[in-house]
């Protein structure tokens, strides 16, 4: 009896320690989540898998030994539980710990209000390229391409006709002289070539901005895909855990009818089951919410996306120096800022050339109608040149210089902010990976011991069903915490890829 009391005390003490451990990790998750939302990441061009890798980070092996095997002993304590034992009892921990977000379809996500379609990440990104938003973004390039066409065109010639009418003396309309002339502006100082070059730079900058917008959309799709995959996994964990609680509820109700347990125990278990049902409903609502956000990004209104194939953390070790080099070379926002600055500098040269006068060559014919001393008409040629006395293009040059200064400052700001964001994302990722590793080790160490204590204590009759339920609940909470931490790690990795300009990379 003393031995059983001692084991009961150890089990309760270990259960309290496990709860304190979970609370500590919840605080860590909250602090890292605050860090991870400090900035919005832009991202873009893909990079090879080995460009920023050192060596794979070891990932926790499947924890097949963490199973709720002691439920067999719980059910076998009473004859009424023999039918319960015939039902399927798959271990709840194997769902979350066999593989990080295992490659499963979302067939188990039932009770969907709208039609659903299961897609892999690569399929969603392929759909993203043809969404109405992306089509609209690509169409904006037609505007700057029209400016390029305008730059290629030569100025139109002008046709002039003049008729001289006699106002005094004898007037004969048939003898009034006529004058015809054609003039053509001449771009002699390279204005046309500079305009074409500037238009090409504007097109390049616009293309880079479209790619930057696309990279932002890719980040959002991957971010929500990871969240949706984890939340679907959480729904499966809660559903299987609820099945265990339902079986225990039926067992306790059977014992209550025979007078083995108190009515309080029955009500306590029913309350626990209802709480789990509410938690499952909330998890399904989160799945629907994230799925709806993905549908908005993918431009579909007829069905809601679900994940297939799953995602898991990357087995790569990021190095800051290589990520920084990639950021400076291929980050879409930085490339767009650089090209916008180049176009602004070209606009200064164009404004300087357009301030120069554009001469016009004129060729004409004067018809005298009434010959005077054998003079019936004459052909003439002339040149007219604007005189830059008041307007010498000062305003256009000042505007171009101001725009170039703004573009240069914007490029510097984008570079500094992206570099700082890369440092932040790497620091957050390092802490989250360490937390995930420690968390896995804590679960391995504590849960088997709690399992043995629960089994031994129940066999000796010192642990009631309610206390055993409390022990079962300790097996569910770590799974959900693990999935939450897993989601945070994957989000941090996406932010690192986005800050380095490699958001389209590392897609299996």
PDB file of N, CA and C in Angstrom, residues 38 208 362:
ATOM      1  N   UNK A  38       7.799  40.738 -37.204  1.00  0.00           N
ATOM      2  CA  UNK A  38       8.276  42.111 -37.154  1.00  0.00           C
ATOM      3  C   UNK A  38       8.380  42.738 -38.534  1.00  0.00           C
ATOM      4  N   UNK A 208      10.993  43.807 -63.374  1.00  0.00           N
ATOM      5  CA  UNK A 208      11.509  43.435 -62.051  1.00  0.00           C
ATOM      6  C   UNK A 208      10.461  43.667 -60.970  1.00  0.00           C
ATOM      7  N   UNK A 362      12.869  73.204 -93.779  1.00  0.00           N
ATOM      8  CA  UNK A 362      11.649  73.546 -94.515  1.00  0.00           C
ATOM      9  C   UNK A 362      11.954  73.653 -96.007  1.00  0.00           C
TER      10      UNK A 362
END
